[in-house]
Amino acid sequence: MDASAPVKVKVLACSIFRDEIEALLKKPGLFLDLSYLDSILHLKPEILRRLMDERLTEMHADGSAVFILFGECHAFMDKDESRGWTGRSPGINCVEILLGSETYHRLRAEGDFFIIREWALRWKEVFRDGLGLNEANARSLMRESHSRLLYLDTGIKPPPLEMLEEFSAYVGLPYAIMGLTLEFLQKSLEEGIERLRGYGRA
């Protein structure tokens, strides 16, 4: 390896960002060597940890650095960040990565429960199957700390209104739709990749 040359950087991303990343890839000047892990693994942190470790090892086999586009989705994310050849996006979860820290914490403090398209489409799989919440339990739990559902609309695909209405009725909270740009996601990708380009230099 030429120690003075930047290394190749690959991206391991949560599938919750798939539509947004594919949209960014249509812009000139951005190319990503991508691999995804299913967002539902957020509910199975031990399995996520094992699969992420396996995928990172595979991606690094040719000497590439790997940028991890995930929130703090299992208890050992710090280990994944400390390998030298890896780096991770700032943000405790996918919503903070999309919204930026200031907006995320403000809306969270106001009682919003965030929904991204992939989980809106899979809300039954998440709430009923993954978390084991029936309608009564879901309503009790959600009303304790949330005032509404907030769907984050990145403008890539139309909001799944039927699913949002079903989810809203199930948990007993109204929903609203908030439009946002891909500014913070793109910045996270570009800055994270640039930081890793120096890995392996003398």
Short mmCIF file of C-alpha atoms in Angstrom, two decimals, residues 71-161:
data_model
loop_
_atom_site.label_atom_id
_atom_site.label_comp_id
_atom_site.label_asym_id
_atom_site.label_seq_id
_atom_site.Cartn_x
_atom_site.Cartn_y
_atom_site.Cartn_z
CA GLY A 71 -26.73 5.14 15.74
CA GLU A 72 -25.79 3.59 19.09
CA CYS A 73 -27.70 0.44 18.23
CA HIS A 74 -25.91 -2.09 20.41
CA ALA A 75 -23.87 -1.91 23.59
CA PHE A 76 -20.50 -2.39 21.91
CA MET A 77 -20.60 0.32 19.24
CA ASP A 78 -17.57 1.95 20.88
CA LYS A 79 -15.56 -1.18 20.06
CA ASP A 80 -16.61 -0.92 16.44
CA GLU A 81 -15.41 2.68 16.39
CA SER A 82 -12.05 2.00 18.04
CA ARG A 83 -10.48 -0.30 15.47
CA GLY A 84 -8.57 2.51 13.79
CA TRP A 85 -9.95 1.61 10.37
CA THR A 86 -13.58 2.38 11.32
CA GLY A 87 -15.53 5.50 12.17
CA ARG A 88 -19.19 6.12 12.95
CA SER A 89 -21.70 8.85 12.25
CA PRO A 90 -22.39 11.25 15.14
CA GLY A 91 -25.83 10.73 16.66
CA ILE A 92 -27.40 8.38 19.17
CA ASN A 93 -29.90 7.07 16.62
CA CYS A 94 -30.99 7.36 12.99
CA VAL A 95 -33.30 10.29 13.73
CA GLU A 96 -30.53 12.44 15.18
CA ILE A 97 -28.39 11.59 12.14
CA LEU A 98 -31.15 12.88 9.86
CA LEU A 99 -32.29 15.90 11.88
CA GLY A 100 -29.06 17.09 13.46
CA SER A 101 -28.58 17.23 17.21
CA GLU A 102 -30.29 20.55 17.97
CA THR A 103 -33.57 19.84 16.19
CA TYR A 104 -33.65 16.25 17.39
CA HIS A 105 -33.31 17.12 21.06
CA ARG A 106 -35.79 20.01 20.82
CA LEU A 107 -38.51 17.89 19.23
CA ARG A 108 -37.85 14.98 21.53
CA ALA A 109 -38.25 17.28 24.54
CA GLU A 110 -41.60 18.39 23.11
CA GLY A 111 -42.83 14.78 23.22
CA ASP A 112 -42.53 13.69 19.60
CA PHE A 113 -42.17 10.02 18.72
CA PHE A 114 -40.27 9.89 15.42
CA ILE A 115 -41.18 7.67 12.51
CA ILE A 116 -39.07 7.03 9.42
CA ARG A 117 -40.59 5.51 6.29
CA GLU A 118 -39.18 1.99 6.64
CA TRP A 119 -40.47 1.64 10.18
CA ALA A 120 -43.81 3.21 9.27
CA LEU A 121 -44.23 0.46 6.69
CA ARG A 122 -43.16 -2.16 9.24
CA TRP A 123 -44.82 -0.80 12.37
CA LYS A 124 -46.69 -4.05 13.03
CA GLU A 125 -43.47 -6.02 12.79
CA VAL A 126 -41.79 -3.56 15.17
CA PHE A 127 -44.51 -2.96 17.76
CA ARG A 128 -46.58 -6.13 17.74
CA ASP A 129 -44.06 -8.77 16.76
CA GLY A 130 -40.76 -7.23 17.87
CA LEU A 131 -41.82 -5.49 21.09
CA GLY A 132 -44.84 -7.68 21.83
CA LEU A 133 -47.17 -4.74 22.47
CA ASN A 134 -50.90 -5.17 22.06
CA GLU A 135 -53.07 -2.13 21.46
CA ALA A 136 -53.76 -1.47 25.16
CA ASN A 137 -50.11 -1.78 26.18
CA ALA A 138 -48.94 0.31 23.25
CA ARG A 139 -51.36 3.11 24.11
CA SER A 140 -50.39 3.11 27.78
CA LEU A 141 -46.67 3.11 27.03
CA MET A 142 -46.73 5.75 24.31
CA ARG A 143 -49.01 8.18 26.16
CA GLU A 144 -46.67 8.20 29.17
CA SER A 145 -43.94 10.10 27.34
CA HIS A 146 -45.19 11.16 23.91
CA SER A 147 -47.76 13.64 22.65
CA ARG A 148 -47.76 12.79 18.93
CA LEU A 149 -46.18 10.72 16.18
CA LEU A 150 -43.92 12.74 13.88
CA TYR A 151 -43.24 11.27 10.45
CA LEU A 152 -39.98 12.51 8.93
CA ASP A 153 -40.58 13.06 5.23
CA THR A 154 -37.34 13.26 3.25
CA GLY A 155 -39.30 13.74 0.03
CA ILE A 156 -37.88 10.64 -1.65
CA LYS A 157 -41.16 8.71 -1.60
CA PRO A 158 -44.69 9.76 -0.56
CA PRO A 159 -45.59 9.29 3.11
CA PRO A 160 -47.45 5.97 3.64
CA LEU A 161 -50.61 7.63 4.92
#
